[in-house]
mmCIF file of C-alpha atoms and ligand atoms in Angstrom:
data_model
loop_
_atom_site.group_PDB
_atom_site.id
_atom_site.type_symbol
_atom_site.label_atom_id
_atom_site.label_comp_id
_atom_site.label_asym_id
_atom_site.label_seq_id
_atom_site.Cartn_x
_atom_site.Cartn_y
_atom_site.Cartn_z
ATOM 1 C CA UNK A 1 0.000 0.000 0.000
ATOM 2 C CA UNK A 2 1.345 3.804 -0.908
ATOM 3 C CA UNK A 3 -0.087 7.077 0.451
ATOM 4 C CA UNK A 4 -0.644 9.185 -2.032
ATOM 5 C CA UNK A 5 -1.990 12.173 -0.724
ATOM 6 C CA UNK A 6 0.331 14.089 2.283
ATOM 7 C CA UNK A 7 -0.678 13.458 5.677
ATOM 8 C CA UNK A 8 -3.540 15.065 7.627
ATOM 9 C CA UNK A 9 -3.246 15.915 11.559
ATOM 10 C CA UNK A 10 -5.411 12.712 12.346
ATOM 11 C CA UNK A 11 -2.669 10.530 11.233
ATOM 12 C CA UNK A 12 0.413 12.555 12.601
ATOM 13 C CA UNK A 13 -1.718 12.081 15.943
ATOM 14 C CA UNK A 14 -1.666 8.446 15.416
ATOM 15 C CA UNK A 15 2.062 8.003 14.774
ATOM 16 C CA UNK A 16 2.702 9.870 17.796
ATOM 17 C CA UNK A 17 0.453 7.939 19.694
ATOM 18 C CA UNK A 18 2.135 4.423 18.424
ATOM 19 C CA UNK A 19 5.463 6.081 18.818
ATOM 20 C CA UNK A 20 4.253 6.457 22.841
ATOM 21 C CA UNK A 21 3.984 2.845 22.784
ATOM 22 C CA UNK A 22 8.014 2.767 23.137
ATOM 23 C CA UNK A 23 9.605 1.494 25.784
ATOM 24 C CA UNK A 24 11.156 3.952 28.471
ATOM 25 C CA UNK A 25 13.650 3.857 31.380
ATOM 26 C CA UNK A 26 10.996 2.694 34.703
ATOM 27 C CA UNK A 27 8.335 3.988 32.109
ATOM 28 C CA UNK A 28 8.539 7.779 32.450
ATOM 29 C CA UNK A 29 8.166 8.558 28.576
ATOM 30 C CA UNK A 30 10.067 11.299 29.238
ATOM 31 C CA UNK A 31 8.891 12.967 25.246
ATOM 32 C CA UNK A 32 6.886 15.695 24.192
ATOM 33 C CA UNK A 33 5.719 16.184 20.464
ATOM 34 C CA UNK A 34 4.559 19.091 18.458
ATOM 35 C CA UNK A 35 2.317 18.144 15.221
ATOM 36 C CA UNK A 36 2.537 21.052 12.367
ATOM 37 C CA UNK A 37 1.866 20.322 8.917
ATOM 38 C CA UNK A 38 3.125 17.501 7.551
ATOM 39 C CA UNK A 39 6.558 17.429 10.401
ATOM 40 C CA UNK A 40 6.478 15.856 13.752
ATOM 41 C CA UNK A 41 8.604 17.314 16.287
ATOM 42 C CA UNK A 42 10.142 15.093 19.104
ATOM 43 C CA UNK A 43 11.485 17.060 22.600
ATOM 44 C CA UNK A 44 12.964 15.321 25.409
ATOM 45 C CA UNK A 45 11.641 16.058 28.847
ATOM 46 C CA UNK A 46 13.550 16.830 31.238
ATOM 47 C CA UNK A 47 11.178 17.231 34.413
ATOM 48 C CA UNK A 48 10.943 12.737 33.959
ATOM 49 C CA UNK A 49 14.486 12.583 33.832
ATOM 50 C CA UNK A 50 15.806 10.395 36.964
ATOM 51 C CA UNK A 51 17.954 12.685 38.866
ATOM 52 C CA UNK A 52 19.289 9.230 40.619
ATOM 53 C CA UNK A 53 19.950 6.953 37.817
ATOM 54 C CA UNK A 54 20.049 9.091 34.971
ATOM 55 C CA UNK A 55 21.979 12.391 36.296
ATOM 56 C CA UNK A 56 23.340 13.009 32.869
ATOM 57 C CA UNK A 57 20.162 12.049 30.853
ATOM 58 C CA UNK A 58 21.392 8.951 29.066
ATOM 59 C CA UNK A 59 18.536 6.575 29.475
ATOM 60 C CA UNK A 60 16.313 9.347 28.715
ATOM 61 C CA UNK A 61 17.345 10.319 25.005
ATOM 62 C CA UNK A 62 18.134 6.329 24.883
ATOM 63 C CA UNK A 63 14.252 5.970 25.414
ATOM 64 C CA UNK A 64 13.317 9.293 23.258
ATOM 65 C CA UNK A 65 15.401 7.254 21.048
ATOM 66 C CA UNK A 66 13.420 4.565 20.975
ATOM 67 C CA UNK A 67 9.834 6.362 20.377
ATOM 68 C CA UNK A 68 11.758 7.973 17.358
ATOM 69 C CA UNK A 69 12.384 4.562 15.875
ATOM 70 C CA UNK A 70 8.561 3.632 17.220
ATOM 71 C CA UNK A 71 7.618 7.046 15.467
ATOM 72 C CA UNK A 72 9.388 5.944 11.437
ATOM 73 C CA UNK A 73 7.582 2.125 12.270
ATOM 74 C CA UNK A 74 4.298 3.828 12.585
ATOM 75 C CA UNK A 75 4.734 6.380 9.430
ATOM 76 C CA UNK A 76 6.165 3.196 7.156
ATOM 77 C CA UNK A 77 2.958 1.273 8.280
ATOM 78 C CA UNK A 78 0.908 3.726 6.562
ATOM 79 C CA UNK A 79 2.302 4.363 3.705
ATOM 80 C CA UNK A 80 4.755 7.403 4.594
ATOM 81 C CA UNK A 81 8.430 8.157 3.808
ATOM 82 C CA UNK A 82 9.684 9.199 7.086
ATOM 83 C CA UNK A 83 12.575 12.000 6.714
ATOM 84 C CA UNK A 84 14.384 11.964 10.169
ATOM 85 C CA UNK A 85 16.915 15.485 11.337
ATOM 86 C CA UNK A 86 18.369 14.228 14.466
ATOM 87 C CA UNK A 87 19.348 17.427 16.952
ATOM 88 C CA UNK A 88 17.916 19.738 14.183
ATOM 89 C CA UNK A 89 18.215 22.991 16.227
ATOM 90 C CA UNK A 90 21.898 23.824 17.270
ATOM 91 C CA UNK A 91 22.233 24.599 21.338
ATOM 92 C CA UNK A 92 19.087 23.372 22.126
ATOM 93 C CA UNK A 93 19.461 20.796 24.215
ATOM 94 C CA UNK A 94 15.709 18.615 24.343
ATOM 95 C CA UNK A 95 14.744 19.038 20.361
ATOM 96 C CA UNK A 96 15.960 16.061 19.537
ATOM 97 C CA UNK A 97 14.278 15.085 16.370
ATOM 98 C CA UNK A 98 12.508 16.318 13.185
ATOM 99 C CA UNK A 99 10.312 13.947 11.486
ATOM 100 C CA UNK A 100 9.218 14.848 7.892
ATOM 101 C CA UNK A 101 6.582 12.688 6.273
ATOM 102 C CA UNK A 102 5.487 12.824 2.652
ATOM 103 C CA UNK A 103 3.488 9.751 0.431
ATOM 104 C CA UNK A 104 5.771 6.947 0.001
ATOM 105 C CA UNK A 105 5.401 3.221 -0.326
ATOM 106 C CA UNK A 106 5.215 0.857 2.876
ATOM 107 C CA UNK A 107 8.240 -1.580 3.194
ATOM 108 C CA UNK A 108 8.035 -5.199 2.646
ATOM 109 C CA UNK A 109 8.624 -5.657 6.595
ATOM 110 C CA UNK A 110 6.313 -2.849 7.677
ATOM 111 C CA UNK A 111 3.059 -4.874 8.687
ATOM 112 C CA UNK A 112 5.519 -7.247 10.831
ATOM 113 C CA UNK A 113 6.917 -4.036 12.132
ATOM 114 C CA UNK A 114 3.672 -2.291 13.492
ATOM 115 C CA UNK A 115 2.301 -5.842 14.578
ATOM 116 C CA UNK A 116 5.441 -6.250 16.702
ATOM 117 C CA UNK A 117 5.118 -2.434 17.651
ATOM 118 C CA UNK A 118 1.941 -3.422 19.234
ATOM 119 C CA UNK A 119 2.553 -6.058 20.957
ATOM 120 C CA UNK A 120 5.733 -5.908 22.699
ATOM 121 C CA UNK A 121 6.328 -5.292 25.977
ATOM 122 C CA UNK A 122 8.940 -6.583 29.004
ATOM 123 C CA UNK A 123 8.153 -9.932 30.608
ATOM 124 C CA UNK A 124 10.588 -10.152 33.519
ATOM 125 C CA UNK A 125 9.428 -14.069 33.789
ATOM 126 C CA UNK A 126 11.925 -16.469 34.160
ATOM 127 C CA UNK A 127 13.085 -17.651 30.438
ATOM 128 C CA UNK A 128 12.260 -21.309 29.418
ATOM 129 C CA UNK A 129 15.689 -22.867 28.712
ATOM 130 C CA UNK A 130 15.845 -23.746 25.359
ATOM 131 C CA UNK A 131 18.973 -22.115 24.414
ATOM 132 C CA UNK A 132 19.644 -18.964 22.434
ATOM 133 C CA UNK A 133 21.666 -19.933 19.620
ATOM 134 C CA UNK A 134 24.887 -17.778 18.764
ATOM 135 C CA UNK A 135 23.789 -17.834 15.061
ATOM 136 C CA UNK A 136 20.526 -16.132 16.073
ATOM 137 C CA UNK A 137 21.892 -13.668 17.773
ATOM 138 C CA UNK A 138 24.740 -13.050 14.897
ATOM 139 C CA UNK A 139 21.563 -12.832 12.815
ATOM 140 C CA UNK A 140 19.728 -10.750 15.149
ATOM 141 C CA UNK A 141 22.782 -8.038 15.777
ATOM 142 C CA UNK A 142 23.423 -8.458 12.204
ATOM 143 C CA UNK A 143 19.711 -7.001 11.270
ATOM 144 C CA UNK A 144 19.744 -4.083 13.091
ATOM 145 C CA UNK A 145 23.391 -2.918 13.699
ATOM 146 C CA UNK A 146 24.109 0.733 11.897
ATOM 147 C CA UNK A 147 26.883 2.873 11.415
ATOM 148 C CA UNK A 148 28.222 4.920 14.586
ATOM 149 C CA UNK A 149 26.106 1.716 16.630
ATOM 150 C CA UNK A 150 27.333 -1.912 16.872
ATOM 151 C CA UNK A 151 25.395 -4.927 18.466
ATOM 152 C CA UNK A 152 27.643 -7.088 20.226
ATOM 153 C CA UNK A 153 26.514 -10.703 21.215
ATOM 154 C CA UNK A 154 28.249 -11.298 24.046
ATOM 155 C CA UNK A 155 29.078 -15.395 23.044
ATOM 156 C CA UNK A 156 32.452 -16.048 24.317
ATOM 157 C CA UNK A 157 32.681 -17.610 27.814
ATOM 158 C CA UNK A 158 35.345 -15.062 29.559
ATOM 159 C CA UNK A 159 33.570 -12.118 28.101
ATOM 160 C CA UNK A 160 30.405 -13.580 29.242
ATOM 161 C CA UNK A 161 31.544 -14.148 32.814
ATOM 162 C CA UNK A 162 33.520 -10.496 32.755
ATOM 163 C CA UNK A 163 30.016 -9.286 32.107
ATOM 164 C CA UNK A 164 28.301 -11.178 34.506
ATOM 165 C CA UNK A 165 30.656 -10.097 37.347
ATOM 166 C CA UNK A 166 30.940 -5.933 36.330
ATOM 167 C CA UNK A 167 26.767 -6.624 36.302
ATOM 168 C CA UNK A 168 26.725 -7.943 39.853
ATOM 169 C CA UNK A 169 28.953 -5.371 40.899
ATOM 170 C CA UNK A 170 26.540 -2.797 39.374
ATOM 171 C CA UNK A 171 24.112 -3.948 41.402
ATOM 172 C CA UNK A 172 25.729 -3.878 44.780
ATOM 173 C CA UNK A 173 26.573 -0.210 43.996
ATOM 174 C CA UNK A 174 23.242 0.342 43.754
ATOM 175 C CA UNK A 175 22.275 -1.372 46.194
ATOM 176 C CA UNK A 176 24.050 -0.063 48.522
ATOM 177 C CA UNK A 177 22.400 3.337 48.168
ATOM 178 C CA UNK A 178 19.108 4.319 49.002
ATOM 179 C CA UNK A 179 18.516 6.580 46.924
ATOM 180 C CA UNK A 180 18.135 4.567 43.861
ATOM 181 C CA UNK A 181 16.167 2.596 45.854
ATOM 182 C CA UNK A 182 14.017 5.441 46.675
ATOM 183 C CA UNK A 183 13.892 6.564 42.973
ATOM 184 C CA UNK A 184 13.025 2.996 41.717
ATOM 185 C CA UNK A 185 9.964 2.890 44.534
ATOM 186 C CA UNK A 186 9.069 6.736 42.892
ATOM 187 C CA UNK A 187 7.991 4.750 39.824
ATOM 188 C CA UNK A 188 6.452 1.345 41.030
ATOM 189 C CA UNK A 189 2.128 1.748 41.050
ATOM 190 C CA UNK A 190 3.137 5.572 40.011
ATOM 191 C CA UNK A 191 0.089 6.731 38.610
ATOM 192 C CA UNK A 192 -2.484 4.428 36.019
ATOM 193 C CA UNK A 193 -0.669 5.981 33.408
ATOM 194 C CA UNK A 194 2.761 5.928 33.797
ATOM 195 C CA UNK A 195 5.495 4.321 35.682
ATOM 196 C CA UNK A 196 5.722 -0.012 36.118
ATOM 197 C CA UNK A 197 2.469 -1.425 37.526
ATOM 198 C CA UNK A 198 3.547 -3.529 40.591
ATOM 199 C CA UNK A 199 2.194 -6.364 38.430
ATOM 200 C CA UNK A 200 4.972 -6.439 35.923
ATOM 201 C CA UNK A 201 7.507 -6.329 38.761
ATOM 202 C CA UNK A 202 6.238 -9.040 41.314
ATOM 203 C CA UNK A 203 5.346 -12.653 40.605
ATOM 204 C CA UNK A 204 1.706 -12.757 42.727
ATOM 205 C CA UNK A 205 -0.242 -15.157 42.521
ATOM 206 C CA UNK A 206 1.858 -16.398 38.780
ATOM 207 C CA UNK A 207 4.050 -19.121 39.874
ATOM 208 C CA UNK A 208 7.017 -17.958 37.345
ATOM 209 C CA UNK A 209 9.409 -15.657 38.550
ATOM 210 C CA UNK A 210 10.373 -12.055 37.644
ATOM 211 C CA UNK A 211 13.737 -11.497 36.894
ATOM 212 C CA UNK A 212 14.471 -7.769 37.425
ATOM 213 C CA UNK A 213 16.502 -5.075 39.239
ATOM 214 C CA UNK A 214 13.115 -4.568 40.811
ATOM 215 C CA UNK A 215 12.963 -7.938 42.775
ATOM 216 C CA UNK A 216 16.837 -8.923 42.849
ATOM 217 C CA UNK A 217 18.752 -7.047 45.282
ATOM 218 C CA UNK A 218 21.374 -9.353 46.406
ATOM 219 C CA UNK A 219 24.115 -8.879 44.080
ATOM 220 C CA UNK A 220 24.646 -12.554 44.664
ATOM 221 C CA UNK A 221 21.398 -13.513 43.364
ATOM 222 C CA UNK A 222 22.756 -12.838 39.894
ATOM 223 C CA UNK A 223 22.375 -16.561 38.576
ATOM 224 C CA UNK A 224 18.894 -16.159 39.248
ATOM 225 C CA UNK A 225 19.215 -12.386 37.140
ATOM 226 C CA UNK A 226 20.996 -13.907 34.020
ATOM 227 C CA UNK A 227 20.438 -17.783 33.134
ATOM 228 C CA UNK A 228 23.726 -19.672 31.071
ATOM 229 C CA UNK A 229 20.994 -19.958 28.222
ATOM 230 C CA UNK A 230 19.914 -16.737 28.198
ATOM 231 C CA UNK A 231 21.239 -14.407 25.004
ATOM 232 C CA UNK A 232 22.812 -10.691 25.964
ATOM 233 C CA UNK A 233 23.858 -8.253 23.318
ATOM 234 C CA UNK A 234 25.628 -5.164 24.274
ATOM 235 C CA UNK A 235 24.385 -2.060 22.558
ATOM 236 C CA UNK A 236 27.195 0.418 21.776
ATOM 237 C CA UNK A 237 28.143 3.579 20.002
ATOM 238 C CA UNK A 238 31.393 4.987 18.600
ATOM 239 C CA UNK A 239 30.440 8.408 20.423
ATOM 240 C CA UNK A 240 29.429 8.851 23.686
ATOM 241 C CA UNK A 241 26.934 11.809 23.381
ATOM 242 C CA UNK A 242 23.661 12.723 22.677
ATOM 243 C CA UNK A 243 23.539 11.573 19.055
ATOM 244 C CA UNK A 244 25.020 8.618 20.000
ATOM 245 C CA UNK A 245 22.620 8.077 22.623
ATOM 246 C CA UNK A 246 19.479 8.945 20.020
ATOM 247 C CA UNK A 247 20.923 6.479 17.906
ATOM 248 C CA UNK A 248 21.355 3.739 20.766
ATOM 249 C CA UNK A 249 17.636 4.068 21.504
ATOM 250 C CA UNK A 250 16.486 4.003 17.634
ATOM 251 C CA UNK A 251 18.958 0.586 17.275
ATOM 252 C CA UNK A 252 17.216 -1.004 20.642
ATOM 253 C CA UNK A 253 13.782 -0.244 19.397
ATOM 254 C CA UNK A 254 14.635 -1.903 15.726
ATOM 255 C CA UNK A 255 16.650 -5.036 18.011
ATOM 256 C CA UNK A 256 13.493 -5.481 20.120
ATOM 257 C CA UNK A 257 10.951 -5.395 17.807
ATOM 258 C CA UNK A 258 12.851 -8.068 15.334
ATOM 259 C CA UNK A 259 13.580 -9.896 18.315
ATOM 260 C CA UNK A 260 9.351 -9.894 19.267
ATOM 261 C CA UNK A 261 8.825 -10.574 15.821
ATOM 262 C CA UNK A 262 10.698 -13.412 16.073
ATOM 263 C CA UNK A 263 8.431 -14.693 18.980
ATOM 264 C CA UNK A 264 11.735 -13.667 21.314
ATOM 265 C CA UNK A 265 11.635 -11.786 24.791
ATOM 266 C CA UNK A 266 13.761 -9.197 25.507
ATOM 267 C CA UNK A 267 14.293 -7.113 29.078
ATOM 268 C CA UNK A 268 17.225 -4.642 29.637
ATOM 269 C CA UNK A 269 19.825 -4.968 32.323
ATOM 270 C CA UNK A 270 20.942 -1.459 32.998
ATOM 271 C CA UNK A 271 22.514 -1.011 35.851
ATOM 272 C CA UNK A 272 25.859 -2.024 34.637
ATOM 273 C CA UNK A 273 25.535 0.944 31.805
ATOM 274 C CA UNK A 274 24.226 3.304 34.705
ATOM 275 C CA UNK A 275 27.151 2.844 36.969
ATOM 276 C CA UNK A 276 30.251 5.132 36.113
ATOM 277 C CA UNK A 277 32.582 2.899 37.008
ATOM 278 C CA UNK A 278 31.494 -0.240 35.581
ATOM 279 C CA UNK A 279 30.500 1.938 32.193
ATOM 280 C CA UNK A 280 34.437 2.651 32.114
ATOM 281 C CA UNK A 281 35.237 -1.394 33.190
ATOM 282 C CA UNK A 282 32.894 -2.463 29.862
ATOM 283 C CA UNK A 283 34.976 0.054 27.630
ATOM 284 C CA UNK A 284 37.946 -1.053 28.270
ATOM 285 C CA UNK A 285 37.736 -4.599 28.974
ATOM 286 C CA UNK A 286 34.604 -5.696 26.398
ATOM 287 C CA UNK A 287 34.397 -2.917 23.791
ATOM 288 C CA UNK A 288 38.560 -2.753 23.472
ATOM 289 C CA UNK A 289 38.418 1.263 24.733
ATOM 290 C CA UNK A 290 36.785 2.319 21.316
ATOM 291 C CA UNK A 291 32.887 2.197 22.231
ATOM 292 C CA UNK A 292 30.930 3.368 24.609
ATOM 293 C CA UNK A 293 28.064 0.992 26.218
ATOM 294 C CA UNK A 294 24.873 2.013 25.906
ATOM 295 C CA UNK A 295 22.180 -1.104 27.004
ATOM 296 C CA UNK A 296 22.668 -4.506 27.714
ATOM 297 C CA UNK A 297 19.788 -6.982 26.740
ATOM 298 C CA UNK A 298 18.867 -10.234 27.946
ATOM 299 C CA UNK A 299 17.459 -12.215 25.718
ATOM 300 C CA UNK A 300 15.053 -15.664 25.608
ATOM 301 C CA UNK A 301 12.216 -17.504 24.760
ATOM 302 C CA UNK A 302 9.155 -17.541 26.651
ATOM 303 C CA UNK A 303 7.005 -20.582 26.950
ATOM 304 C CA UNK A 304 4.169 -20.172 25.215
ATOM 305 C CA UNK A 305 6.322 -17.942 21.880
ATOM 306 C CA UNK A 306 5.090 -15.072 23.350
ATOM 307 C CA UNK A 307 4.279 -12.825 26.445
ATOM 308 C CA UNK A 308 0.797 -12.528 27.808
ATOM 309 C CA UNK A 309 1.235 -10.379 30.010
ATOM 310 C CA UNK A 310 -1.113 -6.971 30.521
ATOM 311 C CA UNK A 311 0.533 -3.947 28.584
ATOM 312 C CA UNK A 312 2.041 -1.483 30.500
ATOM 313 C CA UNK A 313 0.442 1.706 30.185
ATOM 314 C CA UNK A 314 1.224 5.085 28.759
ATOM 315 C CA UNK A 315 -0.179 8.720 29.034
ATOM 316 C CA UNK A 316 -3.262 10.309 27.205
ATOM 317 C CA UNK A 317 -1.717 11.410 23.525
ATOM 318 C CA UNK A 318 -2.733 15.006 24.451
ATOM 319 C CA UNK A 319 -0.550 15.227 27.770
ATOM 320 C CA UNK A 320 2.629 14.593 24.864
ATOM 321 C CA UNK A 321 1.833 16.903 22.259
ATOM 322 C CA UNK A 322 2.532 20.492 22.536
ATOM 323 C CA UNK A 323 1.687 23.457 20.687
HETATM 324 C C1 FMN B 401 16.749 2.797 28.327
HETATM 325 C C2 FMN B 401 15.915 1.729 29.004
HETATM 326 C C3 FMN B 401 16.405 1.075 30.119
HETATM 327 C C4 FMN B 401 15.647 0.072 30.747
HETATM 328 N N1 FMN B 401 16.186 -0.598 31.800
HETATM 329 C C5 FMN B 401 15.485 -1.607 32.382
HETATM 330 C C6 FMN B 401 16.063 -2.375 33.450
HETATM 331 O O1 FMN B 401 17.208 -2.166 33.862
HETATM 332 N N2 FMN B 401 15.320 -3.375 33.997
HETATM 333 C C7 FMN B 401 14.043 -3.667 33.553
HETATM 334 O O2 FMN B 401 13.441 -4.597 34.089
HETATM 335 N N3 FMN B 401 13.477 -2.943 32.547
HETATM 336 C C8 FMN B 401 14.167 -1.936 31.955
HETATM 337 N N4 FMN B 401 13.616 -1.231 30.916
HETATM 338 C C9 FMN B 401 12.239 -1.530 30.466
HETATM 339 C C10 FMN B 401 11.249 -0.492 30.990
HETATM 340 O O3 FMN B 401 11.062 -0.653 32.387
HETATM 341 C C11 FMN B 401 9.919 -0.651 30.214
HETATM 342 O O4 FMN B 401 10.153 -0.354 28.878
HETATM 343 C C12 FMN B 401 8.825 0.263 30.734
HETATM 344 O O5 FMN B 401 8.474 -0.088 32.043
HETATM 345 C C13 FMN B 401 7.565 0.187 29.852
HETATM 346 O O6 FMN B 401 7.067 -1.130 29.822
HETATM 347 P P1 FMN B 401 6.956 -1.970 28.467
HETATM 348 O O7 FMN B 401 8.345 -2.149 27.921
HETATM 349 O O8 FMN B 401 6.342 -3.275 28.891
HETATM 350 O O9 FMN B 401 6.108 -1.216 27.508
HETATM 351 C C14 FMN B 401 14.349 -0.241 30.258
HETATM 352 C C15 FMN B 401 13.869 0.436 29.128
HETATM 353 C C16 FMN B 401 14.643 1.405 28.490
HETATM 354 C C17 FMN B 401 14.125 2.096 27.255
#
């Protein structure tokens, strides 16, 4: 199917509203878009930034990132050729993204795309353990890796266990201050529109574990965090600033959505990216001091192909958009 006729503001209202479907550090969707003609403007906010975890507003253009990907799946699914400007407007410091749509021709990939748009989400359940294969995960970093942002699988066994340890000690830094503790608690139950719903965090009355920095505290408690069969892939970028960042979100939207269309589960472990000094320890001792890391992702198979689980929710389209 091709548009043929340029957009009208019902549509641009429903791209933004798709791109809100994105995923988001502790789910602040910390965006803001402005609608005008036939361009979509995307704005980082900082009043959801997490002073805590986030004091230099990583995670947060990582996840503005990610709507911005969310925002060209959305445009290709109808028909529109999405022109992206990334940091259009020189010294400011939340326009992060121009988004020009005109008529154009819908990819071969884009109904997979939006149906996988729609239906992810992050199931912290225990993985089943059939294995992820290396090969898959080539294929899978492969797919989605672009230039200025590589995909690492992280196969190899010393590598793996290097990880594994700078991870756990992520989490005892955290753990051993409150106040990301406090932050984290800011954004459980926050409000029926945004932060995690206590529901995707605790097991209840569901016999299968959740597997998150929201349940696991003890540092030692890691082989129950990361399983041997799990997959991880280590998102990084050849800069470390805000373009890189953009870019790092855009790449983990396109890796999660292939990976959900290819009835794989996906939850990110980012404490060890949040941490300063175990940021540094990945540089140097993973990424060979040329990259910097930007998410790690764990990666499985649920049992039944795919989560079940309610869909987090998200704010009213007209608390996003701006005029
Ligand atoms: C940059 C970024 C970092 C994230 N880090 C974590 C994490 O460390 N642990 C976790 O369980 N989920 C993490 N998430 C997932 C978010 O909590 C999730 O996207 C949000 O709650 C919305 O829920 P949904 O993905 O089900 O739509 C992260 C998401 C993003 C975009």
């Amino acid at each position: 199917m091709s548009a043929r006729t340029s957009p009208g503001p019902t549509t641009l209202r429903r791209i933004v509203e798709l791109a809100c479907r994105a995923p988001s550090i502790h789910n602040t969707q910390p965006w803001l878009w402005r609608i005008s003609d036939t361009r979509i403007d995307l704005y980082g906010d900082p009043t959801r930034q997490l002073p805590v975890a986030d004091s230099r507003g990583r995670s947060l253009t990582v996840s503005c990132g990610a709507a911005l990907h969310h925002a060209q799946v959305a445009a290709d699914a109808v028909g529109l050729d999405a022109r992206v400007a990334r940091l259009p407007t020189p010294g400011s410091h939340d326009h992060l993204a121009t988004i020009d749509l005109a008529p154009g021709r819908r990819s071969a990939h884009a109904t997979a795309d939006l149906r996988a748009l729609e239906r992810r989400r992050t199931d912290r359940s225990r993985f089943t353990s059939w294995p992820m294969s290396d090969e898959r995960l080539a294929a899978l970093s492969r797919a989605v890796s672009r230039d200025g942002v590589q995909v690492v699988p992280m196969t190899n066994v010393s590598e793996r266990f290097r990880l594994e340890f700078l991870l756990r000690r992520a989490i005892a830094r955290e753990s051993s201050d409150p106040r990301y503790d406090e932050e984290q608690r800011q954004w459980i139950d926050r409000s029926p529109a945004d932060g995690i719903p206590s529901a995707a965090v605790c097991a209840g009355a569901d016999p299968r574990p959740r597997m998150s920095r929201f349940t696991s505290h003890d540092p030692m408690d890691l082989d129950e965090l990361v399983q041997s069969s799990d997959g991880l892939l280590l998102i990084s970028t050849e800069e470390d600033d805000r373009a890189a960042w953009l870019q790092a979100g855009e790449v983990l939207s396109a890796a999660w959505l292939r990976a959900t269309t290819d009835g794989l589960s996906v939850v990110p472990l980012s404490q060890v990216v949040e941490i300063e000094e175990t940021r540094l320890a990945l540089t140097h001792e993973l990424l060979g001091g040329r990259a910097a890391p930007q998410a790690l992702l764990r990666i499985g198979w649920q049992e039944i192909g795919h989560s079940t689980r309610p869909l987090t929710p998200r704010r009213p389209v007209d608390d996003v958009l701006i005029t």
